Structures are given as C-alpha cells and as structure tokens.
Amino acid sequence: PARLVFEGKAGSAVVISLIDMGGRLRMICQDIECVKPILPMPNLPVARVMWRAMPNLTDGVECWITAGGAHHTGLFFDVSAEQMKDLCIDVLRAFVNLCEKHNLKYFLAGGTLIGAVRHQGFIPWDDDIDVSMPRADFEKFQQLTANGKVEHYSIRSIDLTPEIYCRPFIRLVNDQYIAQVNVEEKFIPPWIDIHALDGLPTDLEENEKHWSTARYYKGWSKRTRTPMSEEKSFIRGILKRIVYFPMYLRGPVYAARKLIEHGKKYDFYDSEYIASYCAGYGKRERMPGWYFKDGEAKLYFEGILCSVPPHYDLVLSHMYGKNYLTLPPESKRKKHMVKVWKLTDKQEELI
C-alpha cells in the first residue's frame, strides 16, 4: 500500500495509546518533546518523528510499560494558547452565522459576555465560550442541527450523543482537536456551550420550590455521570452507588431530561423572571426577563458582531457585582483548557 513519508517537526507533543482491557478501554497519554532527528533516515518508509519521553527516559518508559502502553500510538502536537482561542472563535462564528441565517435569538453569556464588554473578546486567561438562547430558539436550533453538524463542527447533546454526553445543555465542538481540561481532568474537543433560558414563577415561595427541584435533578445528573475510575477512592465510589442506587439505576441522561422537562414549565417570553437552570451560578441566574427582552444590542467579540442582552450592564452587575469591570486577583484567573492537540492520521501532515 502507498504510504505518506515525511519528517515530523520539533516541539511539545503527546503520544496516546488505546488499550482493550476486556470489558472496557483504557487511554494512555504521555507528554513528550519531539526533537530533530540526529541522523537522516531515508530508508525508513513511514512518517518519521524522534522524541524524548518525559519527565525522563527511565521514568517515562517505566510508566508507559506499567500502564500497558502499546506499540501502536497516535502522536499529537500542542496547539498554542492563541490557537486554542482561534479554534473556539471559529466555532462561535459558525454558530452565529446559523443563528442569523434562521433568525434565532441568542446572547453571549457568563465570562464571554464580560470579555465582550471589558476586552472586546476573550478575557485574557479564558479560553472557552458560553452562549444562551430562549428555550423556543434553543429547540429550533436543535431541529436545524438534527444531523449533528453546524458546518464541519459537531453537536454533542443528550438527544444525539447520549453515549458520550449526558448534560442538559448543548456543546458545539471542533472534534479535529482534543483538549486537556483542568476543571474536569478529562480530554474533550475545544467547544462552546449553548444553554437554554427558561421562565420562572413570579411568586417567591413557588420560585424556591421550583429551584429546589431543579437543584435535585442537576445534582442527580452530576453525581451519576462520574465514572468509577474517576472517583476519589474505590470505597467512596462503592458507597455512593449503594446510597444513591435508584439514581444510578436510571442514570445521568434520565436526570438531565427531567431537568429540561422541569425548566420548560415556564415560558421564557411569558415570564416576568428568567434563568438558565443548567449554568453554574444557581439562584443568582434568576433575573428580570426585561433585561433580555427589552430591545436588542450587539457587541464585538474577537471581531465577530454578537448579540448580547440589551441591558447587559444590569445582567453582569446582578451576576458578578457592580465592579465586574475590575480585573480579579491572579489567583482566580483560571483556564479551562491546559493543552490542545490536533488529531492527525496517516493521511494528514503533522502540524
């Protein structure tokens, strides 16, 4: 068979091996430093890369063998911090283009909204993007992307990919790359998160009951989607599965669907108060609906003109306090993506 023969470049990279463990698969990853070959290898009829195992040869090889690393591996080069952001910007651009083409309402949200106001783009240490949509527009977006694609980017949702994704919001990803995420300690593609906005009851007592039910389903989904291999200890994992056996029996996808069903009880456009139940700020997400419905506004985010809540100053003051324009202390400036690699195969050149 024909083979693509070329020399790899120098730089930081990772090698990955996928191991069949019988009833499950194990992915083994090792940091490496690719170097320029000491001597030419013209008679080696394959792609050629030479590297140093990290942290050193002895420890690197021992850990690889102990973990069960195989001979056949995939090699991926690091993407720079600026390239990480470019990947997310391209996904956002595809999302915005689709929304504008089909007249779907959306808003920049969370740290992305702060970035648009304060930096006209990313917060310098941030590297992901959040948007929100009224539930009706969110569901129209789902219908338009029933094939699982927005341009060449992929949709992850409990409807399309429940076997790998069990959260109650949509994630639009660039699956030509893989990112190491420090928050979840997982490897996932660079993404933007798309949250639905729903209504809330006006009565405070009823609102408290409504949030209590939402917290219950949200906690259920979060608790049961943690695999046994990622528990802090084996004993802790076993005890959780005994105590919460009924929850584990139905699983995180069931809980996420119940949370979505619960949120849809109050319509975004008919309610005095609105919130995103799936976002990470809890009852702080509750705010007057007119912050979002009273007019239209747009701001630039990395050169893309994006929709924002018409009263974005009130939204951000409500969420983060009136000093949201002030930079936080360095100890609170945390990135999501630690490293990103481009996925390559035998038909692609290494970048």
Short mmCIF file of C-alpha atoms in Angstrom, two decimals:
data_model
loop_
_atom_site.label_atom_id
_atom_site.label_comp_id
_atom_site.label_asym_id
_atom_site.label_seq_id
_atom_site.Cartn_x
_atom_site.Cartn_y
_atom_site.Cartn_z
CA PRO A 1 0.00 0.00 0.00
CA ALA A 2 1.01 3.63 -0.56
CA ARG A 3 2.37 5.45 2.49
CA LEU A 4 2.85 9.12 3.24
CA VAL A 5 6.52 9.63 4.18
CA PHE A 6 7.64 12.86 5.84
CA GLU A 7 9.73 14.25 8.68
CA GLY A 8 7.97 15.41 11.84
CA LYS A 9 8.77 18.73 13.47
CA ALA A 10 10.32 19.56 16.85
CA GLY A 11 8.16 20.69 19.75
CA SER A 12 5.96 19.59 22.65
CA ALA A 13 3.54 16.77 21.88
CA VAL A 14 1.74 13.80 23.37
CA VAL A 15 1.56 10.14 22.39
CA ILE A 16 -1.67 8.25 23.02
CA SER A 17 -2.35 4.53 23.03
CA LEU A 18 -5.80 2.93 23.30
CA ILE A 19 -5.82 -0.42 25.12
CA ASP A 20 -8.56 -3.09 25.10
CA MET A 21 -9.00 -4.13 28.76
CA GLY A 22 -11.70 -6.70 28.07
CA GLY A 23 -14.91 -5.03 29.23
CA ARG A 24 -13.57 -1.50 28.83
CA LEU A 25 -10.96 0.61 27.06
CA ARG A 26 -8.01 2.44 28.61
CA MET A 27 -6.46 5.54 27.02
CA ILE A 28 -2.81 6.09 27.98
CA CYS A 29 -1.28 9.52 27.37
CA GLN A 30 2.34 10.60 27.77
CA ASP A 31 3.90 14.02 27.37
CA ILE A 32 6.91 14.03 25.05
CA GLU A 33 9.32 16.52 23.48
CA CYS A 34 9.90 15.92 19.78
CA VAL A 35 13.42 16.68 18.56
CA LYS A 36 15.14 16.98 15.23
CA PRO A 37 16.49 13.54 14.22
CA ILE A 38 20.19 13.12 14.94
CA LEU A 39 20.76 11.44 11.58
CA PRO A 40 18.66 11.20 8.41
CA MET A 41 16.57 8.02 7.98
CA PRO A 42 15.92 7.86 4.23
CA ASN A 43 15.26 4.10 4.20
CA LEU A 44 12.50 4.17 6.84
CA PRO A 45 9.32 4.07 4.71
CA VAL A 46 6.97 5.78 7.20
CA ALA A 47 6.43 9.17 8.81
CA ARG A 48 9.47 9.81 10.99
CA VAL A 49 9.48 11.54 14.39
CA MET A 50 12.04 11.30 17.18
CA TRP A 51 11.22 12.32 20.75
CA ARG A 52 12.31 12.37 24.37
CA ALA A 53 9.98 10.73 26.91
CA MET A 54 9.00 12.99 29.81
CA PRO A 55 9.99 13.58 32.56
CA ASN A 56 12.98 11.43 31.58
CA LEU A 57 13.66 8.21 29.68
CA THR A 58 13.78 5.88 32.71
CA ASP A 59 10.58 7.11 34.40
CA GLY A 60 8.75 7.68 31.12
CA VAL A 61 9.38 4.18 29.80
CA GLU A 62 8.64 2.53 33.15
CA CYS A 63 5.29 4.34 33.49
CA TRP A 64 4.35 3.58 29.88
CA ILE A 65 5.03 -0.17 30.27
CA THR A 66 3.38 -0.37 33.70
CA ALA A 67 0.23 1.28 32.36
CA GLY A 68 0.12 -1.20 29.48
CA GLY A 69 1.09 1.18 26.68
CA ALA A 70 1.05 -0.48 23.27
CA HIS A 71 3.45 -0.30 20.33
CA HIS A 72 0.95 1.46 18.05
CA THR A 73 0.29 5.04 19.10
CA GLY A 74 -1.12 8.33 17.88
CA LEU A 75 1.10 11.41 18.11
CA PHE A 76 -0.36 14.90 18.54
CA PHE A 77 1.39 18.25 18.62
CA ASP A 78 0.46 21.00 21.08
CA VAL A 79 -1.56 23.96 19.89
CA SER A 80 -0.58 27.35 21.32
CA ALA A 81 -2.78 29.34 23.69
CA GLU A 82 -3.70 31.77 20.91
CA GLN A 83 -4.55 28.90 18.58
CA MET A 84 -6.80 27.46 21.29
CA LYS A 85 -8.82 30.67 21.25
CA ASP A 86 -8.88 30.75 17.46
CA LEU A 87 -10.44 27.28 17.46
CA CYS A 88 -13.26 28.43 19.73
CA ILE A 89 -13.73 31.65 17.75
CA ASP A 90 -14.24 29.66 14.55
CA VAL A 91 -16.89 27.52 16.28
CA LEU A 92 -18.62 30.68 17.56
CA ARG A 93 -18.58 32.19 14.06
CA ALA A 94 -20.31 29.11 12.65
CA PHE A 95 -22.92 29.27 15.43
CA VAL A 96 -23.59 32.99 14.89
CA ASN A 97 -23.89 32.51 11.12
CA LEU A 98 -26.52 29.79 11.61
CA CYS A 99 -28.49 31.88 14.12
CA GLU A 100 -28.51 34.94 11.88
CA LYS A 101 -29.47 32.90 8.81
CA HIS A 102 -32.51 31.46 10.60
CA ASN A 103 -33.33 34.47 12.79
CA LEU A 104 -32.62 32.67 16.07
CA LYS A 105 -32.21 34.76 19.19
CA TYR A 106 -29.08 34.16 21.31
CA PHE A 107 -26.89 36.08 23.77
CA LEU A 108 -23.28 35.93 24.86
CA ALA A 109 -23.23 34.72 28.47
CA GLY A 110 -21.06 34.48 31.59
CA GLY A 111 -17.36 35.19 31.17
CA THR A 112 -17.83 35.52 27.41
CA LEU A 113 -20.19 38.46 27.97
CA ILE A 114 -17.72 40.05 30.41
CA GLY A 115 -14.99 39.58 27.82
CA ALA A 116 -17.05 41.29 25.12
CA VAL A 117 -17.75 44.28 27.39
CA ARG A 118 -14.33 44.60 29.03
CA HIS A 119 -11.92 43.29 26.35
CA GLN A 120 -13.97 43.13 23.13
CA GLY A 121 -13.01 39.47 23.10
CA PHE A 122 -11.69 36.78 25.40
CA ILE A 123 -10.84 37.52 29.00
CA PRO A 124 -7.04 37.14 28.67
CA TRP A 125 -6.86 33.97 30.76
CA ASP A 126 -10.13 32.46 29.50
CA ASP A 127 -10.39 30.02 26.60
CA ASP A 128 -13.97 28.83 26.26
CA ILE A 129 -17.23 30.44 25.11
CA ASP A 130 -20.73 30.43 26.60
CA VAL A 131 -23.94 31.49 24.89
CA SER A 132 -27.59 31.25 25.90
CA MET A 133 -30.81 31.06 23.92
CA PRO A 134 -34.50 31.35 24.83
CA ARG A 135 -35.90 27.82 25.01
CA ALA A 136 -38.00 28.22 21.84
CA ASP A 137 -34.95 29.31 19.83
CA PHE A 138 -32.84 26.60 21.51
CA GLU A 139 -35.29 23.95 20.27
CA LYS A 140 -35.34 25.43 16.76
CA PHE A 141 -31.54 25.22 16.81
CA GLN A 142 -31.83 21.54 17.76
CA GLN A 143 -34.18 20.93 14.81
CA LEU A 144 -31.83 22.69 12.38
CA THR A 145 -28.86 20.64 13.61
CA ALA A 146 -30.60 17.25 13.79
CA ASN A 147 -27.83 15.89 11.56
CA GLY A 148 -25.34 16.62 14.34
CA LYS A 149 -23.44 19.31 12.42
CA VAL A 150 -23.01 23.08 12.20
CA GLU A 151 -20.80 23.47 9.14
CA HIS A 152 -17.99 21.00 9.91
CA TYR A 153 -18.38 21.23 13.69
CA SER A 154 -20.18 18.57 15.73
CA ILE A 155 -23.11 18.72 18.14
CA ARG A 156 -22.97 16.92 21.47
CA SER A 157 -26.29 16.58 23.29
CA ILE A 158 -28.32 14.02 25.21
CA ASP A 159 -30.51 13.58 22.11
CA LEU A 160 -27.74 12.98 19.57
CA THR A 161 -24.83 11.58 21.60
CA PRO A 162 -26.17 10.23 24.94
CA GLU A 163 -23.49 7.53 24.99
CA ILE A 164 -20.71 10.13 25.41
CA TYR A 165 -22.53 13.27 26.58
CA CYS A 166 -25.15 13.47 29.33
CA ARG A 167 -25.51 17.16 30.19
CA PRO A 168 -28.74 19.18 29.87
CA PHE A 169 -27.22 21.75 27.50
CA ILE A 170 -25.65 21.54 24.05
CA ARG A 171 -21.93 21.58 23.33
CA LEU A 172 -20.71 22.51 19.84
CA VAL A 173 -17.22 21.11 19.35
CA ASN A 174 -14.30 21.09 16.94
CA ASP A 175 -13.56 17.37 17.01
CA GLN A 176 -10.48 17.72 14.83
CA TYR A 177 -8.71 18.68 18.07
CA ILE A 178 -8.58 17.33 21.61
CA ALA A 179 -8.17 19.44 24.77
CA GLN A 180 -6.99 18.51 28.24
CA VAL A 181 -9.39 20.21 30.65
CA ASN A 182 -8.12 21.10 34.11
CA VAL A 183 -11.59 21.55 35.64
CA GLU A 184 -12.85 18.08 34.75
CA GLU A 185 -9.46 16.40 34.27
CA LYS A 186 -10.70 14.98 31.00
CA PHE A 187 -9.86 15.11 27.32
CA ILE A 188 -12.58 16.70 25.15
CA PRO A 189 -12.62 18.76 21.93
CA PRO A 190 -12.49 22.60 22.10
CA TRP A 191 -16.08 23.78 22.48
CA ILE A 192 -18.72 26.41 23.02
CA ASP A 193 -21.55 25.73 25.49
CA ILE A 194 -25.12 26.58 24.46
CA HIS A 195 -27.57 27.00 27.35
CA ALA A 196 -31.35 27.36 27.24
CA LEU A 197 -33.13 30.21 29.02
CA ASP A 198 -36.46 29.38 30.67
CA GLY A 199 -39.04 31.25 32.68
CA LEU A 200 -39.50 31.23 36.46
CA PRO A 201 -42.54 31.60 38.73
CA THR A 202 -43.05 35.15 39.99
CA ASP A 203 -44.14 34.10 43.48
CA LEU A 204 -41.04 33.78 45.70
CA GLU A 205 -42.29 30.74 47.60
CA GLU A 206 -43.16 28.93 44.38
CA ASN A 207 -39.84 30.05 42.92
CA GLU A 208 -37.96 28.46 45.83
CA LYS A 209 -39.78 25.14 45.28
CA HIS A 210 -39.04 25.33 41.57
CA TRP A 211 -35.31 25.90 42.15
CA SER A 212 -35.21 23.12 44.76
CA THR A 213 -36.49 20.61 42.20
CA ALA A 214 -34.04 21.92 39.59
CA ARG A 215 -31.13 21.51 42.05
CA TYR A 216 -32.24 17.96 42.79
CA TYR A 217 -32.17 16.89 39.13
CA LYS A 218 -28.97 18.82 38.46
CA GLY A 219 -27.23 17.15 41.40
CA TRP A 220 -28.55 13.76 40.28
CA SER A 221 -27.14 14.24 36.79
CA LYS A 222 -23.76 15.45 38.06
CA ARG A 223 -23.40 12.71 40.69
CA THR A 224 -24.21 9.78 38.41
CA ARG A 225 -22.16 10.83 35.39
CA THR A 226 -18.88 10.41 37.30
CA PRO A 227 -17.44 7.01 36.29
CA MET A 228 -15.99 4.67 38.91
CA SER A 229 -12.47 5.24 37.53
CA GLU A 230 -12.70 8.96 38.42
CA GLU A 231 -13.94 8.61 42.00
CA LYS A 232 -11.61 9.94 44.69
CA SER A 233 -11.40 6.43 46.13
CA PHE A 234 -12.75 2.99 45.34
CA ILE A 235 -14.61 2.78 48.68
CA ARG A 236 -16.18 6.21 48.15
CA GLY A 237 -17.38 5.14 44.71
CA ILE A 238 -18.94 1.93 46.05
CA LEU A 239 -20.68 3.74 48.93
CA LYS A 240 -22.12 6.38 46.59
CA ARG A 241 -23.54 3.69 44.33
CA ILE A 242 -25.16 1.92 47.30
CA VAL A 243 -26.63 5.05 48.91
CA TYR A 244 -27.84 6.53 45.61
CA PHE A 245 -28.66 3.20 43.92
CA PRO A 246 -32.03 4.37 42.47
CA MET A 247 -30.29 7.36 40.86
CA TYR A 248 -27.51 5.24 39.37
CA LEU A 249 -30.10 2.76 38.11
CA ARG A 250 -31.73 5.43 35.91
CA GLY A 251 -28.53 7.36 35.23
CA PRO A 252 -27.48 10.90 34.30
CA VAL A 253 -29.30 11.12 30.96
CA TYR A 254 -32.64 10.47 32.67
CA ALA A 255 -31.89 13.18 35.25
CA ALA A 256 -30.85 15.66 32.55
CA ARG A 257 -34.09 15.03 30.64
CA LYS A 258 -36.11 15.59 33.82
CA LEU A 259 -34.27 18.87 34.44
CA ILE A 260 -35.07 20.03 30.90
CA GLU A 261 -38.71 19.00 31.29
CA HIS A 262 -38.89 20.86 34.61
CA GLY A 263 -37.37 24.02 33.14
CA LYS A 264 -39.89 24.12 30.29
CA LYS A 265 -42.83 24.58 32.70
CA TYR A 266 -42.48 28.35 32.44
CA ASP A 267 -42.03 30.01 29.06
CA PHE A 268 -39.19 32.50 28.60
CA TYR A 269 -41.29 35.04 26.72
CA ASP A 270 -44.33 34.85 29.05
CA SER A 271 -42.46 35.01 32.37
CA GLU A 272 -41.52 38.03 34.44
CA TYR A 273 -38.33 36.32 35.64
CA ILE A 274 -35.98 34.04 33.70
CA ALA A 275 -32.92 31.86 34.32
CA SER A 276 -30.63 29.22 32.88
CA TYR A 277 -31.10 26.22 35.19
CA CYS A 278 -28.05 24.43 33.82
CA ALA A 279 -25.48 27.20 34.33
CA GLY A 280 -23.16 27.19 37.32
CA TYR A 281 -24.43 30.13 39.39
CA GLY A 282 -27.60 28.65 40.87
CA LYS A 283 -30.25 31.09 42.02
CA ARG A 284 -28.04 34.01 41.02
CA GLU A 285 -29.17 33.16 37.49
CA ARG A 286 -32.67 34.43 38.38
CA MET A 287 -33.18 37.92 36.99
CA PRO A 288 -35.93 40.08 35.46
CA GLY A 289 -36.81 38.97 31.95
CA TRP A 290 -36.81 42.53 30.61
CA TYR A 291 -33.02 42.56 30.96
CA PHE A 292 -33.09 40.30 27.89
CA LYS A 293 -36.37 41.19 26.13
CA ASP A 294 -36.35 44.99 26.17
CA GLY A 295 -34.75 45.80 22.80
CA GLU A 296 -31.61 44.48 21.11
CA ALA A 297 -27.88 45.06 21.49
CA LYS A 298 -24.69 43.80 19.87
CA LEU A 299 -21.02 43.90 20.83
CA TYR A 300 -17.86 42.71 19.12
CA PHE A 301 -16.20 39.56 20.39
CA GLU A 302 -12.85 38.92 18.68
CA GLY A 303 -14.07 40.71 15.56
CA ILE A 304 -17.46 38.94 15.43
CA LEU A 305 -20.51 41.15 15.98
CA CYS A 306 -22.58 39.16 18.50
CA SER A 307 -25.93 39.57 20.22
CA VAL A 308 -25.85 40.44 23.91
CA PRO A 309 -28.64 41.16 26.41
CA PRO A 310 -29.90 44.70 25.74
CA HIS A 311 -29.31 45.52 29.41
CA TYR A 312 -26.02 43.66 29.68
CA ASP A 313 -24.71 46.04 32.38
CA LEU A 314 -27.59 45.06 34.67
CA VAL A 315 -27.10 41.37 33.84
CA LEU A 316 -23.39 41.45 34.70
CA SER A 317 -23.90 43.59 37.81
CA HIS A 318 -26.52 41.13 39.00
CA MET A 319 -24.27 38.11 38.36
CA TYR A 320 -20.84 39.42 39.36
CA GLY A 321 -21.38 42.68 41.25
CA LYS A 322 -21.06 46.28 40.15
CA ASN A 323 -17.26 46.03 39.95
CA TYR A 324 -17.33 43.39 37.20
CA LEU A 325 -15.12 45.62 35.02
CA THR A 326 -12.31 45.34 37.61
CA LEU A 327 -9.84 42.52 36.96
CA PRO A 328 -9.94 39.76 39.61
CA PRO A 329 -6.79 38.76 41.56
CA GLU A 330 -4.41 36.46 39.70
CA SER A 331 -5.29 33.54 41.98
CA LYS A 332 -8.79 33.47 40.47
CA ARG A 333 -7.69 33.65 36.84
CA LYS A 334 -8.08 30.03 35.80
CA LYS A 335 -8.03 28.47 32.36
CA HIS A 336 -10.22 25.58 31.29
CA MET A 337 -8.01 24.10 28.57
CA VAL A 338 -4.49 23.23 29.72
CA LYS A 339 -3.29 21.81 26.40
CA VAL A 340 -4.80 21.21 22.99
CA TRP A 341 -3.62 18.83 20.27
CA LYS A 342 -4.62 18.45 16.65
CA LEU A 343 -5.77 14.95 15.81
CA THR A 344 -3.80 13.54 12.89
CA ASP A 345 -3.91 10.31 10.94
CA LYS A 346 -1.83 8.66 8.24
CA GLN A 347 -3.31 10.85 5.54
CA GLU A 348 -2.52 14.20 7.25
CA GLU A 349 0.68 16.11 7.78
CA LEU A 350 1.69 16.75 11.35
CA ILE A 351 1.28 20.41 12.25
#
